[in-house]
Coordinates of C-alpha atoms in Angstrom, one line a residue:
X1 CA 8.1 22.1 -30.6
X2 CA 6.6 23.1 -27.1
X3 CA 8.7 20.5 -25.7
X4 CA 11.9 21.3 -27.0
X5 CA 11.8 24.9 -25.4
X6 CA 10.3 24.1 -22.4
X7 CA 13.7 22.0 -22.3
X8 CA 16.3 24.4 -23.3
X9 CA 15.8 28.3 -23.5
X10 CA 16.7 29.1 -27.0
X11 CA 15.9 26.8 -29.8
X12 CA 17.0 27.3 -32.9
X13 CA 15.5 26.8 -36.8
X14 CA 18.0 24.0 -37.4
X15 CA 17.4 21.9 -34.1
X16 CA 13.7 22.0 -34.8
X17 CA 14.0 20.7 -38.3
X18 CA 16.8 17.6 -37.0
X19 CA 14.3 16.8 -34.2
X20 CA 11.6 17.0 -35.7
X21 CA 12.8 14.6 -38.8
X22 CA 10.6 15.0 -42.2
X23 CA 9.0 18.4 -41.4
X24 CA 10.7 21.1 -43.8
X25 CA 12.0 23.8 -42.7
X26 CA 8.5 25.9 -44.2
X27 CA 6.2 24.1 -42.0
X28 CA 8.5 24.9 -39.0
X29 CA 8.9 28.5 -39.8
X30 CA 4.5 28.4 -40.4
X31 CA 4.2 26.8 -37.1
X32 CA 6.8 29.0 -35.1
X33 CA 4.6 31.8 -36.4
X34 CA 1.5 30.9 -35.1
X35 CA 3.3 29.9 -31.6
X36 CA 4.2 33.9 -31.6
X37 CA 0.9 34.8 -32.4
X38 CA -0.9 32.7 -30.1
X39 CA 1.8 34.4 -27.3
X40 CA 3.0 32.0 -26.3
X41 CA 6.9 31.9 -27.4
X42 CA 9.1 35.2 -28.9
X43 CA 10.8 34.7 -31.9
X44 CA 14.6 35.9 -32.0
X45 CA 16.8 37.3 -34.3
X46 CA 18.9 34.5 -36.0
X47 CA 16.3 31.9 -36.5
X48 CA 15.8 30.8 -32.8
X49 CA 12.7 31.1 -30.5
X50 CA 12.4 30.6 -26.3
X51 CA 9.2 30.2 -24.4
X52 CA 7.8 33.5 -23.2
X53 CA 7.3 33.9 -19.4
X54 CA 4.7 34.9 -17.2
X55 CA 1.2 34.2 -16.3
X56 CA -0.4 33.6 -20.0
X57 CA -2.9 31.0 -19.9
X58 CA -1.8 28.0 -23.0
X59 CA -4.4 27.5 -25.3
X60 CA -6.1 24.4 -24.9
X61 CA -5.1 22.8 -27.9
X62 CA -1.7 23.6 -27.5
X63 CA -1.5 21.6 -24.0
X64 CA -3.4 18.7 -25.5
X65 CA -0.4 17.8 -27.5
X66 CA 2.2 18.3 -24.2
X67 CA 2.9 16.0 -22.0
X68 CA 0.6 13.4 -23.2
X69 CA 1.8 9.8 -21.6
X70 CA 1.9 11.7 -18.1
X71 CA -1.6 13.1 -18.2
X72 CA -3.2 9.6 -19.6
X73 CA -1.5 8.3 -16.9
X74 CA -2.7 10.7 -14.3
X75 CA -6.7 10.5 -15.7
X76 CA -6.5 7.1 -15.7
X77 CA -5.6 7.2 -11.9
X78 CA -8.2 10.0 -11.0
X79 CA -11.2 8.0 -12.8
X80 CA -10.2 4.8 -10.9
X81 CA -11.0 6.7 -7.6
X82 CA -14.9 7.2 -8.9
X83 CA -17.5 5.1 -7.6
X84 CA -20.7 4.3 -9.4
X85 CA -23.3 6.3 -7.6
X86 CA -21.1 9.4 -7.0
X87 CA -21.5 13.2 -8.3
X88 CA -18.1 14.1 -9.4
X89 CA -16.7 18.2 -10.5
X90 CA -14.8 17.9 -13.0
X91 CA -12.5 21.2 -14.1
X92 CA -11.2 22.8 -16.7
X93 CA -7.9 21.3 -18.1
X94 CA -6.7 18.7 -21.2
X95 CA -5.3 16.3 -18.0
X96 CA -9.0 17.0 -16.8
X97 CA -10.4 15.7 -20.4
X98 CA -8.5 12.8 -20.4
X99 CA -10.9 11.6 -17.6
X100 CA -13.9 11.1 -19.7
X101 CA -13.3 7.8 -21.7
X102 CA -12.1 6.1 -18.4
X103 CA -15.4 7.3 -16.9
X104 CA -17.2 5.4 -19.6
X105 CA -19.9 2.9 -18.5
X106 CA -20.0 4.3 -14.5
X107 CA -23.4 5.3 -13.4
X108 CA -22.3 9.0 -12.1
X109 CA -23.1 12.4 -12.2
X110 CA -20.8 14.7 -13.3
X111 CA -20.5 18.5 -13.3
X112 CA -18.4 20.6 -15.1
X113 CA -16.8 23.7 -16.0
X114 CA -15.0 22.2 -18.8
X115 CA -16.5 23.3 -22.2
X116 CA -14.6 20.3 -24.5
X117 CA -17.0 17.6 -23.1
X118 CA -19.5 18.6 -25.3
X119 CA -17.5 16.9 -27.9
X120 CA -17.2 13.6 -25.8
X121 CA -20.5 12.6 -24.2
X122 CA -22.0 10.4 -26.9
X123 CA -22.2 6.6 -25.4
X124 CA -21.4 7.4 -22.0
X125 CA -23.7 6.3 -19.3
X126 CA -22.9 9.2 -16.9
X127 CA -25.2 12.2 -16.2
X128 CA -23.8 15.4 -17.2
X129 CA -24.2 18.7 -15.9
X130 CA -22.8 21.9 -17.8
X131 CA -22.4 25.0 -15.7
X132 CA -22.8 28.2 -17.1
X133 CA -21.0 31.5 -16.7
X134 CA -18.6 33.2 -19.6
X135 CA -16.9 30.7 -21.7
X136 CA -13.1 31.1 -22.1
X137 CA -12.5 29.8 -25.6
X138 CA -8.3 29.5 -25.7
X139 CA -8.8 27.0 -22.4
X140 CA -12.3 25.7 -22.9
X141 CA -13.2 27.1 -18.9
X142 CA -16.1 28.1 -17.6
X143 CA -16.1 31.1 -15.1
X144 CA -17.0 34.5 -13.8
X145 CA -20.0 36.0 -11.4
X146 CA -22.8 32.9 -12.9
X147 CA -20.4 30.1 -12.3
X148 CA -19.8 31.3 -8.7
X149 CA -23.4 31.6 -7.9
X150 CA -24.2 27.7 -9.8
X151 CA -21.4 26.1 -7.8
X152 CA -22.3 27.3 -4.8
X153 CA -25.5 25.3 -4.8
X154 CA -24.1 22.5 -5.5
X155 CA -22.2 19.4 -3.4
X156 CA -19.7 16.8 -5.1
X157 CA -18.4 13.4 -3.4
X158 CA -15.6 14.0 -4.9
X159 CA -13.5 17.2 -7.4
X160 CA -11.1 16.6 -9.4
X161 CA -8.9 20.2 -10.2
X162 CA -6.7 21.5 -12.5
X163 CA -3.4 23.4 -11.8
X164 CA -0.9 25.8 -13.8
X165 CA 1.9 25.3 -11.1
X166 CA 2.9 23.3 -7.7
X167 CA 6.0 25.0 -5.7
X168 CA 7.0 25.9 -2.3
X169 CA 7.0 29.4 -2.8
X170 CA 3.5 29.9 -4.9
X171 CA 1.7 27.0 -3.1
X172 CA -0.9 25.6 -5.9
X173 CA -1.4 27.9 -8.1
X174 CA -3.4 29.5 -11.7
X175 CA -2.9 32.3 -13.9
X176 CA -6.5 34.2 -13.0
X177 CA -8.4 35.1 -10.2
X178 CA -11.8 33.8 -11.3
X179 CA -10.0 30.3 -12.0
X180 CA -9.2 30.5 -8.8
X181 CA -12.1 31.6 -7.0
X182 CA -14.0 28.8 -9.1
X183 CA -11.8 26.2 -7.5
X184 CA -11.8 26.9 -3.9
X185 CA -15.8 27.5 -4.1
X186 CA -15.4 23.3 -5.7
X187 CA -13.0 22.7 -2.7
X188 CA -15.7 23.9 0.0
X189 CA -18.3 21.7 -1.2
X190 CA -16.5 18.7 -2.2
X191 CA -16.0 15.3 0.6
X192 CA -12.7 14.9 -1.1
X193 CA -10.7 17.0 -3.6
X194 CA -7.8 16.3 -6.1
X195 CA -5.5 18.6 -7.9
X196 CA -4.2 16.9 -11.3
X197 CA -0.7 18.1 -12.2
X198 CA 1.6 16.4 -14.1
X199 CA 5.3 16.9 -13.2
X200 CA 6.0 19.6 -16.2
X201 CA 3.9 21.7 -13.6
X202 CA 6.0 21.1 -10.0
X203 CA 8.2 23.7 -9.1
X204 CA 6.4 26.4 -11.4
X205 CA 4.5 29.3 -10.2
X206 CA 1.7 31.3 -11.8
X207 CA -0.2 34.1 -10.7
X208 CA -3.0 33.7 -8.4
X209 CA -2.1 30.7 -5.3
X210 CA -5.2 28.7 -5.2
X211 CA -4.2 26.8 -2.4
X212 CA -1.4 26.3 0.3
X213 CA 1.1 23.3 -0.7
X214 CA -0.2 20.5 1.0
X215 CA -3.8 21.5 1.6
X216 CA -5.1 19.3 -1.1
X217 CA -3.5 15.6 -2.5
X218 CA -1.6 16.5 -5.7
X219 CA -1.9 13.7 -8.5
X220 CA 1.3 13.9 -10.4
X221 CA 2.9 11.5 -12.7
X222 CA 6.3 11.2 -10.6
X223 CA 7.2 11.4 -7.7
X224 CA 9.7 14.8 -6.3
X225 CA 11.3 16.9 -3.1
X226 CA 8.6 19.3 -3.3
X227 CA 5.9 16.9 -3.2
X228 CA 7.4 15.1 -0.8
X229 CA 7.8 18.1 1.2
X230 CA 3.9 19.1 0.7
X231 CA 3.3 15.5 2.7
X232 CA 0.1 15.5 0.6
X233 CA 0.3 14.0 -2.8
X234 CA -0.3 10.7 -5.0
X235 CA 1.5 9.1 -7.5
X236 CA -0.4 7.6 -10.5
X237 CA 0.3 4.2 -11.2

């Protein structure tokens, strides 16, 4: 459903229920509800909904479900750029999740602000480290004053970041200023950093610029005038 507005600006009733083939028209109405309550689309007068604008954070659940082939594809690159012996940060993010089972059986060490790994630890040879600090619980992150302070102590071979948007104008860029913070603190004691962004994200800006286009490889799915403008990116393959 996310998908269908993030491609046109006003969906209506009846186009979710032929797209989405089998689903009556209750289940639609159910889950249009909870979209609007979560904030993050308006429902309209006539049966049709639209994305709503500005610098709300998606729940994480939500953005599990979006863009799924392009993020797999993504974490699968990322992972293959670990090395057994390596400390790795790993962010906040559901592209940043999608890591974990391709990390399986590397001796690492991995630390995190990502609260979902709890979930996905069992059977994995890697050392993992859980920051602390406040836990945001629609996008699973990990920030604030105590995360700051953690981070700053520490040194990765490697970071792996997460991004709301990738444009010209914006630079990188997140929807909060701890979020942030949190990754240009990472980006200062990291050997090499790596923003994860799938292409949904390029040409989208949020709130808070994180850091200037270019300044750190990009990791996107596909390949566009943007990033090829930055003269910094990867594409997964």
């Amino acid at each position: 459903m996310l998908q269908l507005l993030e491609n046109k600006e006003v969906v209506f009733l009846s186009d979710f229920c032929k797209a989405l083939d089998g689903v009556s028209e209750s289940t639609v109405r159910r889950d249009l509800k909870t979209l609007e309550q979560e904030g993050q689309i308006i429902l309209l007068r006539g049966g049709g909904a639209c994305l709503k604008q500005g610098s709300y954070e998606m729940p994480v659940n939500s953005k599990g479900i979006k863009n799924v082939s392009e993020k797999e594809q993504i974490a699968r690159y990322a992972a293959g750029l670990v090395k057994d012996g390596e400390s790795i940060y790993l962010d906040s993010g559901s592209t940043l999740y999608r890591m974990l089972p391709h990390l399986k059986g590397k001796d690492i060490n991995v630390i995190t602000t990502n609260a979902l790994v709890f979930t996905d630890m069992q059977d994995l040879k890697m050392k993992c480290f859980i920051i602390g600090g406040e836990i945001n619980f629609s996008t699973g992150s990990i920030v604030g004053a105590m995360t700051i302070r953690e981070l700053s102590g520490m040194y990765f071979d490697k970071a792996f970041l997460g991004a709301n948007g990738v444009s010209e104008r914006a630079g990188i860029s997140t929807h909060t200023m701890s979020e942030a913070e949190k990754k240009r603190v990472v980006k200062e004691n990291s050997t090499e950093t790596y923003v994860l962004a799938d292409s949904s994200k390029i040409g989208k800006n949020a709130m808070c610029k994180i850091f200037e286009l270019g300044e750190v490889p990009v990791i996107c799915d596909k390949e566009s005038e943007i990033l090829i403008n930055s003269g910094n990116y990867i594409i997964a393959k």
